[in-house]
């Protein structure tokens, strides 16, 4: 079965590939080994369910291990070492293993056969999906991430949602799911009323404020982005000290939502100006949305939804407000009712989120909706999810998933700020990182490179994204520019440096007139090579659970291990200087595979590697 594939599905350019698939080489290595052990357990008349295999936690002793004999001892009233001994006997001639040992008190220590391992990697290299299986039942998933608020500048709080969400989206797609990314703009709340109010003070003569006006409104916005960015904080500041001003803004928000023409027209201007700006910023982050929908798009769904909730008896009026009870018996803390409408009839954050669920069900009928939002909003999502389920607004098996992330802190352990103590704007943060990277790159080099700036941007992005994604999302973390931009340690630049090192070996090989497509990976010649091979073989076992758990940090820790394994091999091996041509070819193939796995992983994390740095 031969089908040449020109380009990777995930943006990484790939050489022409032959798709050679074979069951045993597509399986995860641990699964395959486990199946072999199951047979051995059965052959000894032990229950195969005892044959669980994991990666070894004592890499000094073995590569994979099975502790099933210990568990089986009770059932069979035998010493675990006896059981392990029986199983091991059956596996002595097995081609999958280099060695199989029973060790006191009853461990089964496994080492993978080198030929088998090399075969496994050759198949992986020949497969455009690098032995990662495509989902058998692809799901339709909407992922709600980014969540910027229109007219407010992007700040670092929005950085995490964008970075984590983008990575989860890419992982899902790589596994074959249909994933739809929606930015879900905050474009319908009080900030809109605040801007309208402030504008009405500054430029009361604008036609948008004339209620008797019936003509067309100007095409040109009466402000620029930078004005807009100044207007919002001013208005927000005023509303905090001036009650009357705040009430005006609330009233303007309500009138906007109720459809006042002039306000809608102003709103459109605000949207256009800020969305253009947002798109530029997200592009710099390599974050890309399929849908640019927002809270305002849910508005049209609200009246019917409210009617439904009332008619079906889910919602009731409490002190003037419309609410749905969502507490459950098993709750250990109080979950307050989900408020659908305020007593003045205004909609709330709950309302738009619920109506958005209705809309998404109509548009895509997703199997799952994932929300990547600050974990401090967890209660809000508990209420919304429960309400949606209780009122049958989603199917029984529609998954609603909240991926709550922690705060990005400064070195002082407090939320990240500028040096002057202000809110750090995203643009400025990116600028500072790139500057730092640029300095390092230029310092690192003897020759001047006109690409240094572009390279600094690529490496800078890896520093930001890897620095974030390498932490478990739900935890707070410290954004440490010095550490994140370092070429050493568990950092984005270290990973890129490793990839660039491989690229440069491969291109020198090609410059010498050789082809990268020839030869095959042979048996490892030393332990650092075998270790690298074992790391590579683990790839498919990492990606699937990483997506299941929505855990990009698993990919980070995998590529850190892989990069370390590669670098130890590299330091011990003279690759291009090797005289045995077959050996050299084998290493070139191994490097090619390492590069592909690393590049695929960073693509899933949302950044890429330069040619040199
Ligand atoms: N705009 C919101 C904020 O800045 C985040 C939106 C998250 N998504 C959602 N469906 N509520 O807090």
XYZ file of C-alpha atoms and ligand atoms in Angstrom:
625
model
C 0.000 0.000 0.000
C 1.818 3.041 -1.213
C 0.482 6.543 -1.034
C 2.870 9.445 -1.296
C 1.954 12.343 0.919
C 3.493 15.674 0.045
C 2.755 17.903 2.949
C 2.060 17.292 6.583
C -1.420 17.976 7.791
C -0.144 20.231 10.487
C 1.858 22.762 8.594
C 5.247 21.104 8.876
C 6.595 20.493 5.401
C 7.446 16.851 5.047
C 9.335 14.893 2.466
C 7.461 12.478 0.233
C 6.475 9.516 2.280
C 5.539 5.994 1.707
C 2.734 4.918 3.876
C 3.697 1.538 5.110
C 1.425 0.493 7.868
C 1.434 -2.621 9.842
C -0.555 -3.263 12.946
C 2.250 -3.975 15.277
C 4.240 -0.929 14.324
C 1.283 1.394 14.648
C 0.500 0.325 18.158
C 2.049 2.156 21.012
C 5.186 0.329 21.954
C 4.022 -0.221 25.526
C 0.713 -1.595 24.269
C 2.448 -3.931 21.912
C 4.761 -5.162 24.643
C 1.771 -5.591 26.913
C 0.056 -7.787 24.361
C 3.103 -9.987 24.183
C 3.104 -10.259 27.963
C -0.591 -11.077 28.029
C 0.085 -14.055 25.809
C 2.812 -15.209 28.157
C 0.558 -14.810 31.216
C -2.155 -16.790 29.458
C 0.283 -19.478 28.404
C 1.129 -19.941 32.100
C -2.571 -19.979 32.921
C -2.526 -16.668 34.691
C -5.151 -14.041 34.010
C -3.936 -11.764 31.236
C -5.258 -8.719 33.082
C -2.252 -8.941 35.341
C 0.041 -8.224 32.415
C 0.149 -4.424 32.746
C 3.240 -2.852 31.193
C 4.627 0.612 31.871
C 7.710 2.572 31.007
C 10.321 1.685 33.608
C 10.771 3.927 36.595
C 14.277 2.503 36.996
C 15.835 3.230 33.607
C 19.156 2.073 35.039
C 17.733 -1.452 35.298
C 15.321 -1.822 32.445
C 13.305 -0.005 29.802
C 9.810 -1.306 30.408
C 8.443 -3.167 33.372
C 5.534 -5.331 34.454
C 4.562 -5.571 38.115
C 1.656 -7.942 37.521
C 3.212 -10.921 39.283
C 2.951 -9.068 42.574
C -0.746 -8.441 42.034
C -1.325 -12.012 40.871
C 0.367 -13.555 43.919
C -2.753 -13.324 46.067
C -5.033 -14.835 43.456
C -2.789 -17.811 42.805
C -1.339 -18.160 46.300
C 2.138 -18.270 44.917
C 5.233 -16.234 45.564
C 5.362 -13.360 43.085
C 8.872 -14.289 42.029
C 7.590 -17.731 40.994
C 4.893 -16.201 38.845
C 7.347 -13.738 37.327
C 9.715 -16.651 36.706
C 7.044 -18.651 34.856
C 6.181 -15.722 32.624
C 9.787 -14.840 31.925
C 10.495 -18.394 30.819
C 7.864 -18.104 28.077
C 9.459 -14.925 26.780
C 13.068 -16.020 26.476
C 13.050 -16.466 22.708
C 10.698 -13.606 21.954
C 12.005 -11.305 19.200
C 10.523 -8.221 20.861
C 12.953 -8.378 23.751
C 16.634 -8.099 24.245
C 16.256 -9.344 27.789
C 13.469 -10.381 30.140
C 14.246 -10.873 33.806
C 12.376 -11.792 36.924
C 13.708 -9.773 39.822
C 12.866 -10.003 43.523
C 10.286 -9.646 44.865
C 8.497 -10.248 41.539
C 9.238 -7.551 39.020
C 9.503 -8.409 35.364
C 12.198 -6.213 33.861
C 12.131 -5.771 30.121
C 14.591 -4.498 27.567
C 13.480 -3.994 24.000
C 15.211 -5.884 21.217
C 17.370 -3.503 19.180
C 16.298 -4.819 15.797
C 12.667 -4.620 16.767
C 13.157 -1.060 17.981
C 14.931 -0.014 14.779
C 12.103 -1.546 12.721
C 9.580 0.318 14.798
C 11.336 3.617 14.088
C 11.708 2.900 10.371
C 7.960 2.397 10.152
C 7.397 5.551 12.101
C 9.617 7.501 9.744
C 7.786 6.128 6.730
C 4.427 7.136 8.135
C 3.262 10.695 7.562
C 1.516 10.568 10.951
C 4.612 9.285 12.714
C 2.657 6.279 14.017
C 0.040 8.388 15.737
C -3.316 6.842 15.003
C -6.156 8.977 13.770
C -9.226 9.040 16.031
C -11.562 6.194 15.083
C -14.601 8.263 15.957
C -13.652 11.836 15.165
C -15.500 14.314 17.334
C -16.743 17.774 16.527
C -15.320 20.061 19.150
C -15.823 23.780 19.627
C -13.047 25.415 21.555
C -13.728 28.768 23.142
C -10.451 30.559 23.824
C -8.758 33.932 23.611
C -11.822 35.713 24.967
C -10.469 39.256 24.587
C -12.687 42.158 25.408
C -13.295 44.529 22.564
C -11.844 48.010 23.037
C -9.792 46.937 26.013
C -6.191 46.274 25.086
C -5.026 42.673 25.239
C -3.211 42.095 28.476
C -1.186 39.172 29.727
C -4.260 37.593 31.295
C -5.494 36.890 27.788
C -2.143 35.498 26.773
C -2.618 32.216 28.572
C -6.023 31.510 27.102
C -4.721 32.150 23.591
C -1.591 30.051 24.017
C -3.179 27.090 25.785
C -6.293 27.083 23.620
C -4.313 27.210 20.396
C -2.266 24.218 21.474
C -5.295 22.163 22.505
C -6.916 22.986 19.181
C -3.846 21.829 17.256
C -3.573 18.614 19.245
C -7.210 17.775 18.605
C -6.821 18.349 14.896
C -3.676 16.289 14.714
C -5.600 13.398 16.225
C -8.227 13.759 13.526
C -11.000 15.587 15.327
C -12.928 18.442 13.786
C -11.992 21.331 16.031
C -13.548 24.761 15.596
C -11.820 27.609 17.383
C -13.969 30.548 18.435
C -12.484 33.710 19.939
C -15.710 34.561 21.776
C -15.198 38.295 22.001
C -16.377 40.200 25.025
C -18.280 42.690 22.910
C -21.601 43.139 24.625
C -20.965 44.260 28.137
C -20.571 47.373 30.189
C -17.325 48.382 28.471
C -19.381 49.205 25.384
C -21.720 51.413 27.397
C -18.728 53.090 29.037
C -17.158 53.968 25.713
C -20.438 55.274 24.333
C -20.967 57.397 27.430
C -17.465 58.837 27.355
C -17.809 59.641 23.654
C -21.118 61.364 24.281
C -19.349 63.675 26.743
C -16.436 64.423 24.460
C -18.261 64.739 21.184
C -21.956 65.323 21.947
C -22.399 66.766 18.457
C -21.868 63.360 16.818
C -24.891 62.233 14.864
C -24.908 58.873 16.716
C -26.317 60.596 19.775
C -29.166 62.322 17.933
C -32.198 60.137 18.546
C -34.245 61.823 15.869
C -31.670 61.116 13.174
C -32.910 58.685 10.539
C -30.279 58.909 7.827
C -27.227 56.765 7.211
C -24.305 56.901 9.603
C -20.778 57.743 8.456
C -18.582 54.897 7.245
C -15.527 56.229 9.035
C -15.174 55.627 12.769
C -15.057 58.822 14.873
C -11.900 57.555 16.675
C -8.682 55.601 16.096
C -7.460 52.486 17.926
C -5.164 54.470 20.145
C -7.953 56.902 21.038
C -10.180 53.967 21.797
C -7.550 52.466 24.033
C -7.373 55.705 25.963
C -11.151 56.264 26.103
C -11.934 52.963 27.770
C -9.635 53.228 30.804
C -10.664 56.846 31.320
C -14.338 55.936 31.290
C -13.781 52.914 33.468
C -11.891 55.069 35.986
C -14.649 57.661 36.086
C -17.347 55.055 36.604
C -15.613 53.863 39.713
C -15.871 57.181 41.500
C -18.891 58.763 39.835
C -22.161 56.947 40.509
C -24.188 59.028 38.019
C -21.629 58.346 35.289
C -21.767 54.655 35.963
C -25.567 54.660 35.771
C -25.383 56.446 32.451
C -23.047 53.768 31.162
C -25.347 51.014 32.392
C -28.255 52.697 30.677
C -26.252 53.072 27.454
C -25.366 49.368 27.615
C -29.007 48.434 27.983
C -30.053 50.725 25.123
C -27.342 49.284 22.932
C -28.564 45.782 23.688
C -32.139 46.839 23.046
C -31.168 48.076 19.626
C -30.865 51.871 19.723
C -29.747 52.703 16.165
C -27.046 55.270 16.860
C -25.461 53.096 19.530
C -25.473 50.057 17.297
C -23.719 52.097 14.629
C -21.098 53.267 17.126
C -20.724 49.714 18.355
C -19.960 48.568 14.811
C -17.197 51.159 14.574
C -15.729 50.066 17.895
C -15.820 46.461 16.743
C -14.190 47.088 13.415
C -11.381 49.171 14.814
C -10.563 46.796 17.642
C -11.019 43.507 15.839
C -8.493 44.582 13.207
C -6.059 45.369 15.949
C -6.732 42.086 17.757
C -6.157 40.098 14.583
C -2.739 41.699 14.181
C -1.796 40.808 17.744
C -2.984 37.223 17.529
C -1.147 36.772 14.241
C 2.075 37.727 16.039
C 1.335 34.950 18.517
C 0.571 32.458 15.749
C -2.907 32.125 17.180
C -5.659 31.739 14.665
C -9.431 31.528 15.090
C -11.959 29.968 12.751
C -14.745 32.064 14.161
C -14.734 35.650 15.303
C -18.014 35.432 17.131
C -18.781 37.181 20.352
C -21.223 37.679 23.145
C -23.242 39.975 20.867
C -23.908 37.115 18.455
C -25.696 35.274 21.206
C -28.098 38.166 21.705
C -30.575 37.029 19.069
C -30.948 33.691 20.849
C -31.774 35.152 24.231
C -35.546 35.876 23.919
C -36.417 32.345 22.775
C -34.117 30.819 25.317
C -35.661 32.826 28.138
C -39.122 31.854 26.990
C -38.137 28.208 26.849
C -36.628 28.269 30.333
C -39.757 29.885 31.719
C -42.271 27.747 29.819
C -40.581 24.510 30.791
C -40.481 25.568 34.393
C -36.699 25.635 34.768
C -36.512 29.344 35.517
C -38.408 31.288 38.124
C -38.512 34.887 39.340
C -36.661 35.595 42.534
C -36.655 39.182 43.861
C -37.371 40.415 40.345
C -34.535 38.474 38.709
C -34.992 35.363 36.583
C -32.971 32.440 37.923
C -32.433 28.701 37.497
C -31.492 26.570 40.498
C -28.355 24.587 39.868
C -27.339 23.267 43.259
C -26.912 19.547 43.661
C -27.130 17.309 46.704
C -23.539 16.259 46.573
C -22.271 19.868 46.642
C -19.859 20.549 49.429
C -19.993 24.282 48.918
C -22.925 26.462 48.069
C -23.587 26.841 44.328
C -25.872 29.869 43.941
C -28.660 29.879 41.342
C -27.736 30.792 37.781
C -29.124 34.267 37.095
C -30.578 34.566 33.601
C -31.968 38.097 33.622
C -31.477 40.957 36.050
C -34.542 42.626 37.512
C -34.300 45.414 34.905
C -34.370 42.753 32.175
C -30.710 43.168 31.275
C -28.775 40.068 30.293
C -25.638 38.899 32.071
C -22.479 36.931 31.452
C -24.460 33.725 32.216
C -27.093 34.710 29.710
C -24.726 35.222 26.819
C -22.825 32.043 27.621
C -26.009 29.985 27.740
C -27.344 31.538 24.549
C -23.987 30.858 22.907
C -24.401 27.200 23.797
C -27.799 27.228 22.073
C -26.204 28.831 19.051
C -23.308 26.374 18.929
C -25.674 23.430 19.220
C -27.661 24.799 16.285
C -24.649 25.596 14.152
C -22.341 22.649 14.806
C -24.021 20.168 17.096
C -20.651 19.630 18.803
C -19.781 16.536 20.848
C -17.786 18.747 23.144
C -17.315 22.419 23.954
C -14.042 23.320 25.637
C -13.617 26.632 27.452
C -10.095 27.833 28.128
C -10.622 30.543 30.718
C -9.027 31.878 33.905
C -9.735 29.403 36.695
C -11.211 32.190 38.810
C -14.251 31.921 36.531
C -14.861 28.318 37.509
C -18.041 28.972 39.484
C -19.549 30.793 36.520
C -18.934 27.769 34.323
C -20.246 25.328 36.897
C -23.485 27.294 36.919
C -23.695 27.611 33.153
C -22.885 23.934 32.491
C -25.364 22.709 35.071
C -28.073 24.965 33.761
C -27.457 23.841 30.165
C -27.583 20.176 31.182
C -30.535 20.492 33.506
C -32.617 22.368 30.972
C -31.631 19.953 28.174
C -30.072 22.706 26.123
C -27.381 20.196 25.153
C -27.557 16.463 24.560
C -27.054 14.101 27.407
C -23.605 13.163 26.163
C -22.431 16.575 25.032
C -19.290 17.223 27.006
C -18.819 20.666 28.484
C -15.241 21.060 29.582
C -13.713 23.853 31.592
C -9.957 24.175 31.268
C -9.224 26.730 33.974
C -5.764 28.220 34.013
C -3.818 29.874 36.785
C -2.345 33.340 36.983
C 0.837 34.447 35.322
C 2.851 36.067 38.091
C 5.936 38.211 38.192
C 9.074 37.263 40.120
C 7.512 38.825 43.211
C 4.785 36.188 43.081
C 2.125 38.786 42.326
C 0.252 39.098 39.009
C 2.653 40.126 36.288
C 3.053 43.898 35.930
C 5.192 46.355 34.031
C 8.302 47.684 35.723
C 6.307 50.777 36.611
C 3.639 48.616 38.207
C 0.971 49.009 35.531
C -0.971 46.333 33.699
C 1.370 44.680 31.213
C 0.010 44.949 27.698
C 0.589 41.990 25.500
C 2.275 43.943 22.741
C 4.791 45.367 25.156
C 5.558 41.994 26.671
C 6.214 40.483 23.262
C 8.376 43.475 22.400
C 10.487 43.090 25.534
C 11.048 39.390 24.962
C 12.010 39.890 21.354
C 14.494 42.577 22.300
C 16.084 40.285 24.868
C 16.261 37.458 22.344
C 17.718 39.738 19.714
C 20.543 40.738 22.062
C 21.310 37.137 22.887
C 21.300 36.034 19.288
C 23.560 38.837 18.165
C 25.923 38.213 21.108
C 26.077 34.558 20.192
C 27.352 35.183 16.734
C 30.493 36.235 15.071
C 28.910 36.930 11.697
C 26.147 39.443 11.354
C 22.938 37.985 10.096
C 20.277 40.109 8.454
C 17.693 37.588 9.658
C 18.532 38.160 13.298
C 15.384 40.134 13.928
C 13.097 37.550 12.385
C 14.948 34.825 14.240
C 14.603 36.739 17.494
C 10.849 36.840 16.971
C 10.645 33.101 16.390
C 12.817 32.265 19.350
C 11.050 34.872 21.482
C 7.706 33.272 20.743
C 9.069 29.891 21.759
C 10.284 31.426 25.014
C 6.849 32.840 25.839
C 4.809 29.854 24.731
C 7.021 27.123 26.116
C 7.472 29.065 29.347
C 3.724 29.036 29.721
C 2.816 25.622 28.320
C 5.478 23.712 30.213
C 3.500 24.365 33.404
C 0.368 22.491 34.211
C -2.323 24.914 33.004
C -4.267 25.049 36.252
C -1.236 26.196 38.246
C -0.046 29.764 38.707
C 3.435 30.299 37.350
C 6.175 32.860 37.439
C 6.940 34.560 34.184
C 10.698 34.831 34.356
C 12.098 36.467 31.240
C 15.710 35.546 32.053
C 14.936 31.906 32.547
C 12.495 31.589 29.642
C 14.888 33.132 27.140
C 17.845 30.978 28.203
C 19.310 28.534 25.695
C 19.885 26.077 28.477
C 17.470 24.168 30.638
C 13.829 23.395 30.131
C 13.049 26.270 27.763
C 11.672 26.946 24.310
C 14.993 28.326 23.039
C 16.759 25.119 24.173
C 14.309 23.016 22.162
C 14.758 25.250 19.119
C 18.511 25.157 19.542
C 18.358 21.376 19.434
C 16.270 21.390 16.271
C 18.583 23.910 14.638
C 21.566 21.740 15.551
C 19.949 18.778 13.778
C 19.024 20.898 10.785
C 22.558 22.079 10.412
C 23.971 18.535 10.484
C 21.430 17.433 7.913
C 22.146 20.344 5.626
C 25.884 19.805 5.821
C 25.232 16.188 4.873
C 23.197 17.306 1.880
C 25.832 19.896 0.906
C 28.318 17.032 0.727
C 26.188 15.626 -2.064
C 24.206 13.063 -0.084
C 20.516 12.333 0.041
C 18.461 12.313 3.221
C 16.088 9.719 1.847
C 18.482 6.807 1.659
C 19.296 4.106 4.153
C 17.483 2.868 7.180
C 17.784 3.155 10.924
C 19.896 0.282 12.256
C 20.288 -1.237 15.676
C 21.575 1.162 18.296
C 25.327 0.967 18.767
C 25.478 2.370 22.286
C 23.236 3.218 25.175
C 22.795 6.895 24.346
C 21.606 5.960 20.889
C 19.236 3.366 22.249
C 17.906 5.830 24.756
C 17.203 8.308 21.953
C 15.436 5.562 20.003
C 13.292 4.631 22.974
C 12.301 8.262 23.470
C 11.298 8.545 19.819
C 9.212 5.393 20.032
C 7.279 6.917 22.898
C 5.860 9.743 20.755
C 2.458 8.224 20.000
C 2.008 7.274 23.638
C 2.409 10.914 24.649
C 0.188 12.737 22.178
C -3.101 10.950 22.789
C -3.274 11.316 26.579
C -1.941 14.875 26.274
C -5.034 15.744 24.272
C -7.385 13.683 26.422
C -6.162 15.555 29.474
C -5.936 18.875 27.605
C -2.379 18.972 28.839
C 0.159 20.612 26.543
C 2.666 20.428 29.404
C 2.946 16.710 28.697
C 4.221 17.467 25.229
C 6.720 19.928 26.690
C 8.106 17.440 29.153
C 8.325 14.841 26.399
C 10.298 17.057 24.038
C 12.567 18.130 26.859
C 13.418 14.468 27.475
C 13.759 13.871 23.763
C 16.009 16.893 23.257
C 18.188 15.777 26.177
C 18.399 12.263 24.772
C 19.377 13.636 21.401
C 22.026 15.958 22.835
C 23.683 13.179 24.835
C 23.793 11.025 21.729
C 25.173 13.950 19.745
C 27.938 14.636 22.247
C 29.027 11.000 22.199
C 28.894 10.442 18.480
C 30.843 11.795 15.558
C 28.066 11.673 13.054
C 29.372 13.261 9.871
C 32.893 12.034 10.571
C 31.807 8.395 10.642
C 33.540 6.300 8.009
C 31.119 3.413 7.862
C 28.615 4.736 5.310
C 25.778 2.489 6.452
C 26.193 3.634 10.007
C 26.288 7.249 8.962
C 23.130 6.838 6.877
C 21.400 5.197 9.788
C 22.245 8.144 12.025
C 21.087 10.623 9.419
C 17.765 8.796 9.270
C 17.577 8.815 13.037
C 18.272 12.546 13.094
C 15.622 13.090 10.453
C 13.089 11.283 12.588
C 14.140 13.208 15.694
C 13.724 16.457 13.816
C 10.281 15.464 12.539
C 9.052 14.477 15.964
C 10.396 17.643 17.566
C 8.987 19.844 14.822
C 5.615 18.153 14.996
C 5.546 18.702 18.736
C 6.435 22.382 18.581
C 3.840 22.821 15.881
C 1.318 21.341 18.311
C 2.544 23.807 20.911
C 2.132 26.625 18.415
C 5.586 27.797 17.431
C 8.303 26.854 14.957
C 12.031 26.698 14.532
C 14.265 28.948 12.428
C 16.867 27.523 10.044
C 19.688 28.763 12.211
C 20.155 30.770 15.356
N -14.104 37.911 27.882
C -13.961 37.120 29.050
C -12.928 37.738 30.005
O -12.109 38.526 29.598
C -13.522 35.709 28.747
C -14.482 34.919 27.889
C -14.372 33.455 28.126
N -15.317 32.671 27.363
C -16.592 32.528 27.669
N -17.363 31.779 26.895
N -17.112 33.066 28.732
O -12.976 37.425 31.174
